[in-house]
Structure formats: C-alpha cells, structure tokens
Amino acid sequence: FSSHLLYEIEPICDRIAILHEGRIIKCAAVDDLREKVKRIVLKPAHGARLPALSGLLDFQSQDRQWSLTLEDAGAARTALATISAGDPLMMDLNLDEIFEAYVIGRREVPHA
C-alpha cells in the first residue's frame, strides 16, 4: 500500500517506510514512531546553548522559544530541562508531522 495521504494510512498500517528522493530514510512500526518521535517546546534560560542531541530532526526558534523534533525525545528531555526557563512541553505528533520532520526538518542549529 503506497500513499502520500498519511491520514488515510495511519489508522490501518502497522509499519511504514518514509521515502525521500527514492531512498528509504526510515522504516519502523507506526506505534514506535509515535512513541519515540516527539516535539519538545521550551523557553531557553538566558544565555542557554543547545546541547548536542542525537536524533535531532527539526529545530525552530521563534520569539525566544525553541521547538525541537527528536527521534528519541525521552532521552533528550532531561538534557533540555537543564537549559529551560520552565518545564519543557513534550508533544505527540501525527504521521504527517513525523514525515515532515524526517524529510524537510532543519537539523542545523543556528546560534539559538
């Protein structure tokens, strides 16, 4: 079954493969992706620098707020809590958001 309409696939598939430019860049169980790939939103403490994080798929900075999408957000949450001015918010993502993070996510972190 192949489709770019992920909202149709989400309720019926157990595993998915994400293709980009003719290559499989991620193949996993849907439940595993939903469990591990999360967005963490935080307001960094003054002067905080983003630590090196493995599995960073997307980084956005706007209005002194950082939004990070990570492959293993649970592991990164502790490190991010140490640089946050408050409690980081961990958000669940749907397959469309996960797909976008893998395919068009911004992995380079500017001096935030």
PDB file of N, CA and C in Angstrom:
ATOM      1  N   PHE A   1       0.861  -1.155   0.000  1.00  0.00           N
ATOM      2  CA  PHE A   1       0.000   0.000   0.000  1.00  0.00           C
ATOM      3  C   PHE A   1       0.908   1.218   0.000  1.00  0.00           C
ATOM      4  N   SER A   2       0.739   2.089  -0.955  1.00  0.00           N
ATOM      5  CA  SER A   2       1.572   3.275  -1.049  1.00  0.00           C
ATOM      6  C   SER A   2       0.686   4.504  -1.176  1.00  0.00           C
ATOM      7  N   SER A   3       0.977   5.507  -0.372  1.00  0.00           N
ATOM      8  CA  SER A   3       0.193   6.729  -0.424  1.00  0.00           C
ATOM      9  C   SER A   3       0.968   7.858   0.230  1.00  0.00           C
ATOM     10  N   HIS A   4       0.717   9.060  -0.246  1.00  0.00           N
ATOM     11  CA  HIS A   4       1.262  10.236   0.423  1.00  0.00           C
ATOM     12  C   HIS A   4       0.209  10.864   1.337  1.00  0.00           C
ATOM     13  N   LEU A   5      -0.974  10.276   1.384  1.00  0.00           N
ATOM     14  CA  LEU A   5      -2.048  10.754   2.256  1.00  0.00           C
ATOM     15  C   LEU A   5      -1.955  10.000   3.586  1.00  0.00           C
ATOM     16  N   LEU A   6      -1.119  10.502   4.449  1.00  0.00           N
ATOM     17  CA  LEU A   6      -0.801   9.767   5.661  1.00  0.00           C
ATOM     18  C   LEU A   6      -1.979   9.641   6.619  1.00  0.00           C
ATOM     19  N   TYR A   7      -2.911  10.560   6.575  1.00  0.00           N
ATOM     20  CA  TYR A   7      -4.089  10.431   7.442  1.00  0.00           C
ATOM     21  C   TYR A   7      -4.922   9.213   7.054  1.00  0.00           C
ATOM     22  N   GLU A   8      -4.813   8.752   5.795  1.00  0.00           N
ATOM     23  CA  GLU A   8      -5.509   7.531   5.378  1.00  0.00           C
ATOM     24  C   GLU A   8      -4.761   6.278   5.817  1.00  0.00           C
ATOM     25  N   ILE A   9      -3.447   6.374   5.844  1.00  0.00           N
ATOM     26  CA  ILE A   9      -2.608   5.231   6.195  1.00  0.00           C
ATOM     27  C   ILE A   9      -2.563   5.002   7.701  1.00  0.00           C
ATOM     28  N   GLU A  10      -2.540   6.067   8.453  1.00  0.00           N
ATOM     29  CA  GLU A  10      -2.331   5.995   9.898  1.00  0.00           C
ATOM     30  C   GLU A  10      -3.236   4.983  10.605  1.00  0.00           C
ATOM     31  N   PRO A  11      -4.540   4.945  10.317  1.00  0.00           N
ATOM     32  CA  PRO A  11      -5.386   4.009  11.074  1.00  0.00           C
ATOM     33  C   PRO A  11      -5.262   2.547  10.645  1.00  0.00           C
ATOM     34  N   ILE A  12      -4.632   2.259   9.494  1.00  0.00           N
ATOM     35  CA  ILE A  12      -4.648   0.875   9.006  1.00  0.00           C
ATOM     36  C   ILE A  12      -3.277   0.211   8.918  1.00  0.00           C
ATOM     37  N   CYS A  13      -2.209   0.953   9.063  1.00  0.00           N
ATOM     38  CA  CYS A  13      -0.870   0.374   8.898  1.00  0.00           C
ATOM     39  C   CYS A  13      -0.204   0.092  10.242  1.00  0.00           C
ATOM     40  N   ASP A  14       0.579  -0.987  10.263  1.00  0.00           N
ATOM     41  CA  ASP A  14       1.376  -1.322  11.432  1.00  0.00           C
ATOM     42  C   ASP A  14       2.798  -0.786  11.303  1.00  0.00           C
ATOM     43  N   ARG A  15       3.318  -0.776  10.069  1.00  0.00           N
ATOM     44  CA  ARG A  15       4.674  -0.310   9.792  1.00  0.00           C
ATOM     45  C   ARG A  15       4.623   0.637   8.606  1.00  0.00           C
ATOM     46  N   ILE A  16       5.550   1.592   8.601  1.00  0.00           N
ATOM     47  CA  ILE A  16       5.654   2.485   7.454  1.00  0.00           C
ATOM     48  C   ILE A  16       7.124   2.661   7.081  1.00  0.00           C
ATOM     49  N   ALA A  17       7.317   3.009   5.832  1.00  0.00           N
ATOM     50  CA  ALA A  17       8.632   3.383   5.344  1.00  0.00           C
ATOM     51  C   ALA A  17       8.502   4.798   4.797  1.00  0.00           C
ATOM     52  N   ILE A  18       9.420   5.659   5.190  1.00  0.00           N
ATOM     53  CA  ILE A  18       9.422   7.039   4.702  1.00  0.00           C
ATOM     54  C   ILE A  18      10.456   7.119   3.594  1.00  0.00           C
ATOM     55  N   LEU A  19      10.003   7.519   2.425  1.00  0.00           N
ATOM     56  CA  LEU A  19      10.869   7.645   1.257  1.00  0.00           C
ATOM     57  C   LEU A  19      11.191   9.106   1.012  1.00  0.00           C
ATOM     58  N   HIS A  20      12.436   9.357   0.618  1.00  0.00           N
ATOM     59  CA  HIS A  20      12.848  10.705   0.231  1.00  0.00           C
ATOM     60  C   HIS A  20      13.864  10.574  -0.891  1.00  0.00           C
ATOM     61  N   GLU A  21      13.559  11.210  -2.003  1.00  0.00           N
ATOM     62  CA  GLU A  21      14.417  11.176  -3.187  1.00  0.00           C
ATOM     63  C   GLU A  21      14.774   9.747  -3.580  1.00  0.00           C
ATOM     64  N   GLY A  22      13.771   8.868  -3.525  1.00  0.00           N
ATOM     65  CA  GLY A  22      13.937   7.489  -3.968  1.00  0.00           C
ATOM     66  C   GLY A  22      14.616   6.553  -2.978  1.00  0.00           C
ATOM     67  N   ARG A  23      14.904   7.037  -1.774  1.00  0.00           N
ATOM     68  CA  ARG A  23      15.563   6.215  -0.759  1.00  0.00           C
ATOM     69  C   ARG A  23      14.672   6.089   0.478  1.00  0.00           C
ATOM     70  N   ILE A  24      14.704   4.922   1.088  1.00  0.00           N
ATOM     71  CA  ILE A  24      14.021   4.755   2.370  1.00  0.00           C
ATOM     72  C   ILE A  24      14.908   5.383   3.437  1.00  0.00           C
ATOM     73  N   ILE A  25      14.386   6.399   4.113  1.00  0.00           N
ATOM     74  CA  ILE A  25      15.174   7.056   5.155  1.00  0.00           C
ATOM     75  C   ILE A  25      14.749   6.635   6.560  1.00  0.00           C
ATOM     76  N   LYS A  26      13.580   6.015   6.668  1.00  0.00           N
ATOM     77  CA  LYS A  26      13.139   5.496   7.965  1.00  0.00           C
ATOM     78  C   LYS A  26      12.098   4.417   7.709  1.00  0.00           C
ATOM     79  N   CYS A  27      12.255   3.299   8.387  1.00  0.00           N
ATOM     80  CA  CYS A  27      11.272   2.215   8.331  1.00  0.00           C
ATOM     81  C   CYS A  27      11.068   1.751   9.766  1.00  0.00           C
ATOM     82  N   ALA A  28       9.821   1.815  10.216  1.00  0.00           N
ATOM     83  CA  ALA A  28       9.562   1.469  11.616  1.00  0.00           C
ATOM     84  C   ALA A  28       8.082   1.166  11.815  1.00  0.00           C
ATOM     85  N   ALA A  29       7.795   0.572  12.953  1.00  0.00           N
ATOM     86  CA  ALA A  29       6.406   0.367  13.352  1.00  0.00           C
ATOM     87  C   ALA A  29       5.792   1.731  13.663  1.00  0.00           C
ATOM     88  N   VAL A  30       4.561   1.919  13.248  1.00  0.00           N
ATOM     89  CA  VAL A  30       3.875   3.189  13.465  1.00  0.00           C
ATOM     90  C   VAL A  30       3.833   3.529  14.953  1.00  0.00           C
ATOM     91  N   ASP A  31       3.521   2.555  15.779  1.00  0.00           N
ATOM     92  CA  ASP A  31       3.455   2.811  17.227  1.00  0.00           C
ATOM     93  C   ASP A  31       4.813   3.225  17.791  1.00  0.00           C
ATOM     94  N   ASP A  32       5.894   2.627  17.288  1.00  0.00           N
ATOM     95  CA  ASP A  32       7.236   3.014  17.749  1.00  0.00           C
ATOM     96  C   ASP A  32       7.541   4.462  17.369  1.00  0.00           C
ATOM     97  N   LEU A  33       7.196   4.848  16.142  1.00  0.00           N
ATOM     98  CA  LEU A  33       7.418   6.232  15.722  1.00  0.00           C
ATOM     99  C   LEU A  33       6.639   7.200  16.600  1.00  0.00           C
ATOM    100  N   ARG A  34       5.373   6.888  16.821  1.00  0.00           N
ATOM    101  CA  ARG A  34       4.545   7.773  17.655  1.00  0.00           C
ATOM    102  C   ARG A  34       5.061   7.859  19.083  1.00  0.00           C
ATOM    103  N   GLU A  35       5.602   6.749  19.585  1.00  0.00           N
ATOM    104  CA  GLU A  35       6.097   6.722  20.965  1.00  0.00           C
ATOM    105  C   GLU A  35       7.412   7.484  21.120  1.00  0.00           C
ATOM    106  N   LYS A  36       8.284   7.392  20.122  1.00  0.00           N
ATOM    107  CA  LYS A  36       9.630   7.959  20.257  1.00  0.00           C
ATOM    108  C   LYS A  36       9.793   9.343  19.647  1.00  0.00           C
ATOM    109  N   VAL A  37       9.190   9.589  18.490  1.00  0.00           N
ATOM    110  CA  VAL A  37       9.382  10.873  17.814  1.00  0.00           C
ATOM    111  C   VAL A  37       8.398  11.882  18.413  1.00  0.00           C
ATOM    112  N   LYS A  38       8.949  12.905  19.044  1.00  0.00           N
ATOM    113  CA  LYS A  38       8.125  13.916  19.712  1.00  0.00           C
ATOM    114  C   LYS A  38       8.684  15.302  19.419  1.00  0.00           C
ATOM    115  N   ARG A  39       7.857  16.284  19.640  1.00  0.00           N
ATOM    116  CA  ARG A  39       8.304  17.676  19.582  1.00  0.00           C
ATOM    117  C   ARG A  39       8.394  18.187  21.017  1.00  0.00           C
ATOM    118  N   ILE A  40       9.508  18.803  21.332  1.00  0.00           N
ATOM    119  CA  ILE A  40       9.690  19.424  22.646  1.00  0.00           C
ATOM    120  C   ILE A  40       9.766  20.924  22.429  1.00  0.00           C
ATOM    121  N   VAL A  41       8.923  21.651  23.152  1.00  0.00           N
ATOM    122  CA  VAL A  41       8.887  23.105  23.061  1.00  0.00           C
ATOM    123  C   VAL A  41       9.324  23.652  24.417  1.00  0.00           C
ATOM    124  N   LEU A  42      10.261  24.606  24.373  1.00  0.00           N
ATOM    125  CA  LEU A  42      10.751  25.178  25.614  1.00  0.00           C
ATOM    126  C   LEU A  42      11.183  26.619  25.405  1.00  0.00           C
ATOM    127  N   LYS A  43      11.225  27.335  26.501  1.00  0.00           N
ATOM    128  CA  LYS A  43      11.789  28.684  26.503  1.00  0.00           C
ATOM    129  C   LYS A  43      13.152  28.554  27.176  1.00  0.00           C
ATOM    130  N   PRO A  44      14.228  28.788  26.420  1.00  0.00           N
ATOM    131  CA  PRO A  44      15.562  28.587  27.000  1.00  0.00           C
ATOM    132  C   PRO A  44      15.874  29.641  28.064  1.00  0.00           C
ATOM    133  N   ALA A  45      16.622  29.219  29.064  1.00  0.00           N
ATOM    134  CA  ALA A  45      17.108  30.161  30.073  1.00  0.00           C
ATOM    135  C   ALA A  45      18.041  31.152  29.386  1.00  0.00           C
ATOM    136  N   HIS A  46      18.165  32.332  29.961  1.00  0.00           N
ATOM    137  CA  HIS A  46      19.017  33.368  29.376  1.00  0.00           C
ATOM    138  C   HIS A  46      20.440  32.838  29.198  1.00  0.00           C
ATOM    139  N   GLY A  47      20.959  32.974  27.987  1.00  0.00           N
ATOM    140  CA  GLY A  47      22.320  32.546  27.683  1.00  0.00           C
ATOM    141  C   GLY A  47      22.485  31.055  27.448  1.00  0.00           C
ATOM    142  N   ALA A  48      21.388  30.315  27.482  1.00  0.00           N
ATOM    143  CA  ALA A  48      21.471  28.859  27.303  1.00  0.00           C
ATOM    144  C   ALA A  48      21.900  28.514  25.883  1.00  0.00           C
ATOM    145  N   ARG A  49      22.669  27.469  25.777  1.00  0.00           N
ATOM    146  CA  ARG A  49      23.089  26.926  24.482  1.00  0.00           C
ATOM    147  C   ARG A  49      22.499  25.529  24.347  1.00  0.00           C
ATOM    148  N   LEU A  50      22.086  25.212  23.142  1.00  0.00           N
ATOM    149  CA  LEU A  50      21.521  23.897  22.889  1.00  0.00           C
ATOM    150  C   LEU A  50      22.624  22.845  22.945  1.00  0.00           C
ATOM    151  N   PRO A  51      22.456  21.826  23.803  1.00  0.00           N
ATOM    152  CA  PRO A  51      23.473  20.767  23.849  1.00  0.00           C
ATOM    153  C   PRO A  51      23.411  19.919  22.581  1.00  0.00           C
ATOM    154  N   ALA A  52      24.470  19.194  22.308  1.00  0.00           N
ATOM    155  CA  ALA A  52      24.460  18.259  21.172  1.00  0.00           C
ATOM    156  C   ALA A  52      23.430  17.175  21.476  1.00  0.00           C
ATOM    157  N   LEU A  53      22.524  16.974  20.551  1.00  0.00           N
ATOM    158  CA  LEU A  53      21.460  15.990  20.734  1.00  0.00           C
ATOM    159  C   LEU A  53      21.458  15.031  19.549  1.00  0.00           C
ATOM    160  N   SER A  54      21.568  13.746  19.828  1.00  0.00           N
ATOM    161  CA  SER A  54      21.467  12.789  18.727  1.00  0.00           C
ATOM    162  C   SER A  54      20.000  12.647  18.341  1.00  0.00           C
ATOM    163  N   GLY A  55      19.760  12.411  17.089  1.00  0.00           N
ATOM    164  CA  GLY A  55      18.391  12.212  16.619  1.00  0.00           C
ATOM    165  C   GLY A  55      17.594  13.480  16.428  1.00  0.00           C
ATOM    166  N   LEU A  56      18.266  14.632  16.338  1.00  0.00           N
ATOM    167  CA  LEU A  56      17.550  15.884  16.095  1.00  0.00           C
ATOM    168  C   LEU A  56      17.059  15.897  14.655  1.00  0.00           C
ATOM    169  N   LEU A  57      15.750  16.002  14.468  1.00  0.00           N
ATOM    170  CA  LEU A  57      15.152  16.008  13.133  1.00  0.00           C
ATOM    171  C   LEU A  57      14.779  17.410  12.672  1.00  0.00           C
ATOM    172  N   ASP A  58      14.390  18.261  13.606  1.00  0.00           N
ATOM    173  CA  ASP A  58      13.968  19.606  13.225  1.00  0.00           C
ATOM    174  C   ASP A  58      14.199  20.543  14.405  1.00  0.00           C
ATOM    175  N   PHE A  59      14.609  21.763  14.080  1.00  0.00           N
ATOM    176  CA  PHE A  59      14.818  22.795  15.094  1.00  0.00           C
ATOM    177  C   PHE A  59      14.247  24.099  14.565  1.00  0.00           C
ATOM    178  N   GLN A  60      13.427  24.743  15.369  1.00  0.00           N
ATOM    179  CA  GLN A  60      12.875  26.053  15.033  1.00  0.00           C
ATOM    180  C   GLN A  60      13.041  26.960  16.247  1.00  0.00           C
ATOM    181  N   SER A  61      13.361  28.205  15.988  1.00  0.00           N
ATOM    182  CA  SER A  61      13.479  29.191  17.055  1.00  0.00           C
ATOM    183  C   SER A  61      12.675  30.412  16.652  1.00  0.00           C
ATOM    184  N   GLN A  62      11.729  30.784  17.529  1.00  0.00           N
ATOM    185  CA  GLN A  62      10.892  31.947  17.238  1.00  0.00           C
ATOM    186  C   GLN A  62      10.416  32.553  18.549  1.00  0.00           C
ATOM    187  N   ASP A  63      10.520  33.870  18.641  1.00  0.00           N
ATOM    188  CA  ASP A  63      10.049  34.587  19.837  1.00  0.00           C
ATOM    189  C   ASP A  63      10.614  33.990  21.130  1.00  0.00           C
ATOM    190  N   ARG A  64      11.920  33.770  21.168  1.00  0.00           N
ATOM    191  CA  ARG A  64      12.603  33.198  22.336  1.00  0.00           C
ATOM    192  C   ARG A  64      11.997  31.873  22.783  1.00  0.00           C
ATOM    193  N   GLN A  65      11.520  31.107  21.833  1.00  0.00           N
ATOM    194  CA  GLN A  65      11.000  29.779  22.124  1.00  0.00           C
ATOM    195  C   GLN A  65      11.612  28.810  21.127  1.00  0.00           C
ATOM    196  N   TRP A  66      12.052  27.677  21.631  1.00  0.00           N
ATOM    197  CA  TRP A  66      12.635  26.655  20.768  1.00  0.00           C
ATOM    198  C   TRP A  66      11.651  25.510  20.615  1.00  0.00           C
ATOM    199  N   SER A  67      11.601  24.984  19.406  1.00  0.00           N
ATOM    200  CA  SER A  67      10.804  23.812  19.099  1.00  0.00           C
ATOM    201  C   SER A  67      11.724  22.787  18.442  1.00  0.00           C
ATOM    202  N   LEU A  68      11.862  21.639  19.078  1.00  0.00           N
ATOM    203  CA  LEU A  68      12.759  20.595  18.580  1.00  0.00           C
ATOM    204  C   LEU A  68      11.969  19.321  18.347  1.00  0.00           C
ATOM    205  N   THR A  69      12.186  18.696  17.220  1.00  0.00           N
ATOM    206  CA  THR A  69      11.598  17.392  16.949  1.00  0.00           C
ATOM    207  C   THR A  69      12.739  16.391  16.971  1.00  0.00           C
ATOM    208  N   LEU A  70      12.579  15.356  17.798  1.00  0.00           N
ATOM    209  CA  LEU A  70      13.654  14.400  18.043  1.00  0.00           C
ATOM    210  C   LEU A  70      13.187  12.971  17.845  1.00  0.00           C
ATOM    211  N   GLU A  71      14.121  12.129  17.373  1.00  0.00           N
ATOM    212  CA  GLU A  71      13.815  10.704  17.206  1.00  0.00           C
ATOM    213  C   GLU A  71      13.620  10.005  18.542  1.00  0.00           C
ATOM    214  N   ASP A  72      14.378  10.393  19.549  1.00  0.00           N
ATOM    215  CA  ASP A  72      14.238   9.793  20.872  1.00  0.00           C
ATOM    216  C   ASP A  72      14.116  10.919  21.888  1.00  0.00           C
ATOM    217  N   ALA A  73      12.950  11.537  21.894  1.00  0.00           N
ATOM    218  CA  ALA A  73      12.736  12.720  22.724  1.00  0.00           C
ATOM    219  C   ALA A  73      12.835  12.410  24.211  1.00  0.00           C
ATOM    220  N   GLY A  74      12.489  11.211  24.608  1.00  0.00           N
ATOM    221  CA  GLY A  74      12.562  10.856  26.018  1.00  0.00           C
ATOM    222  C   GLY A  74      13.970  10.987  26.559  1.00  0.00           C
ATOM    223  N   ALA A  75      14.954  10.557  25.782  1.00  0.00           N
ATOM    224  CA  ALA A  75      16.352  10.642  26.210  1.00  0.00           C
ATOM    225  C   ALA A  75      16.825  12.090  26.266  1.00  0.00           C
ATOM    226  N   ALA A  76      16.323  12.933  25.377  1.00  0.00           N
ATOM    227  CA  ALA A  76      16.761  14.331  25.312  1.00  0.00           C
ATOM    228  C   ALA A  76      16.060  15.216  26.334  1.00  0.00           C
ATOM    229  N   ARG A  77      14.947  14.788  26.832  1.00  0.00           N
ATOM    230  CA  ARG A  77      14.143  15.639  27.719  1.00  0.00           C
ATOM    231  C   ARG A  77      14.916  16.099  28.952  1.00  0.00           C
ATOM    232  N   THR A  78      15.684  15.210  29.544  1.00  0.00           N
ATOM    233  CA  THR A  78      16.452  15.572  30.742  1.00  0.00           C
ATOM    234  C   THR A  78      17.484  16.643  30.428  1.00  0.00           C
ATOM    235  N   ALA A  79      18.215  16.469  29.326  1.00  0.00           N
ATOM    236  CA  ALA A  79      19.224  17.468  28.944  1.00  0.00           C
ATOM    237  C   ALA A  79      18.569  18.812  28.653  1.00  0.00           C
ATOM    238  N   LEU A  80      17.419  18.792  28.015  1.00  0.00           N
ATOM    239  CA  LEU A  80      16.735  20.042  27.682  1.00  0.00           C
ATOM    240  C   LEU A  80      16.148  20.722  28.913  1.00  0.00           C
ATOM    241  N   ALA A  81      15.753  19.942  29.890  1.00  0.00           N
ATOM    242  CA  ALA A  81      15.195  20.524  31.114  1.00  0.00           C
ATOM    243  C   ALA A  81      16.242  21.361  31.843  1.00  0.00           C
ATOM    244  N   THR A  82      17.514  21.026  31.695  1.00  0.00           N
ATOM    245  CA  THR A  82      18.561  21.770  32.394  1.00  0.00           C
ATOM    246  C   THR A  82      18.815  23.143  31.784  1.00  0.00           C
ATOM    247  N   ILE A  83      18.391  23.373  30.541  1.00  0.00           N
ATOM    248  CA  ILE A  83      18.615  24.677  29.902  1.00  0.00           C
ATOM    249  C   ILE A  83      17.330  25.466  29.737  1.00  0.00           C
ATOM    250  N   SER A  84      16.222  24.914  30.207  1.00  0.00           N
ATOM    251  CA  SER A  84      14.920  25.542  30.025  1.00  0.00           C
ATOM    252  C   SER A  84      14.570  26.465  31.185  1.00  0.00           C
ATOM    253  N   ALA A  85      13.927  27.589  30.864  1.00  0.00           N
ATOM    254  CA  ALA A  85      13.478  28.528  31.893  1.00  0.00           C
ATOM    255  C   ALA A  85      12.235  28.010  32.618  1.00  0.00           C
ATOM    256  N   GLY A  86      11.601  26.995  32.091  1.00  0.00           N
ATOM    257  CA  GLY A  86      10.419  26.384  32.706  1.00  0.00           C
ATOM    258  C   GLY A  86      10.383  24.918  32.329  1.00  0.00           C
ATOM    259  N   ASP A  87       9.247  24.284  32.549  1.00  0.00           N
ATOM    260  CA  ASP A  87       9.119  22.880  32.170  1.00  0.00           C
ATOM    261  C   ASP A  87       8.953  22.759  30.657  1.00  0.00           C
ATOM    262  N   PRO A  88       9.809  21.964  29.999  1.00  0.00           N
ATOM    263  CA  PRO A  88       9.623  21.734  28.561  1.00  0.00           C
ATOM    264  C   PRO A  88       8.313  20.993  28.309  1.00  0.00           C
ATOM    265  N   LEU A  89       7.662  21.333  27.228  1.00  0.00           N
ATOM    266  CA  LEU A  89       6.410  20.696  26.834  1.00  0.00           C
ATOM    267  C   LEU A  89       6.719  19.645  25.780  1.00  0.00           C
ATOM    268  N   MET A  90       6.327  18.393  26.034  1.00  0.00           N
ATOM    269  CA  MET A  90       6.529  17.331  25.063  1.00  0.00           C
ATOM    270  C   MET A  90       5.203  17.076  24.353  1.00  0.00           C
ATOM    271  N   MET A  91       5.243  17.117  23.012  1.00  0.00           N
ATOM    272  CA  MET A  91       4.020  16.999  22.224  1.00  0.00           C
ATOM    273  C   MET A  91       4.055  15.750  21.335  1.00  0.00           C
ATOM    274  N   ASP A  92       2.925  15.060  21.275  1.00  0.00           N
ATOM    275  CA  ASP A  92       2.770  13.946  20.345  1.00  0.00           C
ATOM    276  C   ASP A  92       2.623  14.494  18.935  1.00  0.00           C
ATOM    277  N   LEU A  93       3.047  13.699  17.948  1.00  0.00           N
ATOM    278  CA  LEU A  93       2.954  14.098  16.552  1.00  0.00           C
ATOM    279  C   LEU A  93       2.161  13.072  15.766  1.00  0.00           C
ATOM    280  N   ASN A  94       1.492  13.538  14.708  1.00  0.00           N
ATOM    281  CA  ASN A  94       0.840  12.594  13.807  1.00  0.00           C
ATOM    282  C   ASN A  94       1.837  12.196  12.719  1.00  0.00           C
ATOM    283  N   LEU A  95       1.475  11.254  11.873  1.00  0.00           N
ATOM    284  CA  LEU A  95       2.411  10.779  10.851  1.00  0.00           C
ATOM    285  C   LEU A  95       2.815  11.867   9.871  1.00  0.00           C
ATOM    286  N   ASP A  96       1.925  12.787   9.548  1.00  0.00           N
ATOM    287  CA  ASP A  96       2.291  13.889   8.657  1.00  0.00           C
ATOM    288  C   ASP A  96       3.421  14.718   9.259  1.00  0.00           C
ATOM    289  N   GLU A  97       3.304  15.027  10.535  1.00  0.00           N
ATOM    290  CA  GLU A  97       4.325  15.834  11.209  1.00  0.00           C
ATOM    291  C   GLU A  97       5.646  15.068  11.320  1.00  0.00           C
ATOM    292  N   ILE A  98       5.560  13.773  11.575  1.00  0.00           N
ATOM    293  CA  ILE A  98       6.765  12.940  11.649  1.00  0.00           C
ATOM    294  C   ILE A  98       7.437  12.880  10.281  1.00  0.00           C
ATOM    295  N   PHE A  99       6.640  12.660   9.234  1.00  0.00           N
ATOM    296  CA  PHE A  99       7.172  12.628   7.870  1.00  0.00           C
ATOM    297  C   PHE A  99       7.893  13.941   7.541  1.00  0.00           C
ATOM    298  N   GLU A 100       7.258  15.063   7.829  1.00  0.00           N
ATOM    299  CA  GLU A 100       7.862  16.373   7.547  1.00  0.00           C
ATOM    300  C   GLU A 100       9.179  16.551   8.292  1.00  0.00           C
ATOM    301  N   ALA A 101       9.233  16.087   9.530  1.00  0.00           N
ATOM    302  CA  ALA A 101      10.469  16.227  10.304  1.00  0.00           C
ATOM    303  C   ALA A 101      11.604  15.444   9.649  1.00  0.00           C
ATOM    304  N   TYR A 102      11.335  14.244   9.178  1.00  0.00           N
ATOM    305  CA  TYR A 102      12.369  13.434   8.537  1.00  0.00           C
ATOM    306  C   TYR A 102      12.777  13.990   7.174  1.00  0.00           C
ATOM    307  N   VAL A 103      11.809  14.494   6.418  1.00  0.00           N
ATOM    308  CA  VAL A 103      12.088  14.877   5.028  1.00  0.00           C
ATOM    309  C   VAL A 103      12.519  16.334   4.887  1.00  0.00           C
ATOM    310  N   ILE A 104      11.850  17.252   5.602  1.00  0.00           N
ATOM    311  CA  ILE A 104      12.184  18.666   5.419  1.00  0.00           C
ATOM    312  C   ILE A 104      12.642  19.339   6.705  1.00  0.00           C
ATOM    313  N   GLY A 105      12.858  18.561   7.734  1.00  0.00           N
ATOM    314  CA  GLY A 105      13.296  19.124   9.001  1.00  0.00           C
ATOM    315  C   GLY A 105      14.632  19.821   8.888  1.00  0.00           C
ATOM    316  N   ARG A 106      14.813  20.835   9.716  1.00  0.00           N
ATOM    317  CA  ARG A 106      16.056  21.608   9.747  1.00  0.00           C
ATOM    318  C   ARG A 106      16.931  21.088  10.878  1.00  0.00           C
ATOM    319  N   ARG A 107      17.996  20.402  10.517  1.00  0.00           N
ATOM    320  CA  ARG A 107      18.855  19.787  11.506  1.00  0.00           C
ATOM    321  C   ARG A 107      19.998  20.684  11.961  1.00  0.00           C
ATOM    322  N   GLU A 108      20.331  21.675  11.152  1.00  0.00           N
ATOM    323  CA  GLU A 108      21.384  22.592  11.563  1.00  0.00           C
ATOM    324  C   GLU A 108      20.819  23.581  12.572  1.00  0.00           C
ATOM    325  N   VAL A 109      21.500  23.734  13.668  1.00  0.00           N
ATOM    326  CA  VAL A 109      21.027  24.618  14.729  1.00  0.00           C
ATOM    327  C   VAL A 109      21.840  25.906  14.660  1.00  0.00           C
ATOM    328  N   PRO A 110      21.183  27.018  14.318  1.00  0.00           N
ATOM    329  CA  PRO A 110      21.906  28.287  14.352  1.00  0.00           C
ATOM    330  C   PRO A 110      22.219  28.650  15.794  1.00  0.00           C
ATOM    331  N   HIS A 111      23.056  29.639  15.995  1.00  0.00           N
ATOM    332  CA  HIS A 111      23.313  30.080  17.372  1.00  0.00           C
ATOM    333  C   HIS A 111      22.005  30.589  17.933  1.00  0.00           C
ATOM    334  N   ALA A 112      21.350  29.726  18.694  1.00  0.00           N
ATOM    335  CA  ALA A 112      19.996  29.995  19.180  1.00  0.00           C
ATOM    336  C   ALA A 112      19.996  30.968  20.328  1.00  0.00           C
TER     337      ALA A 112
END
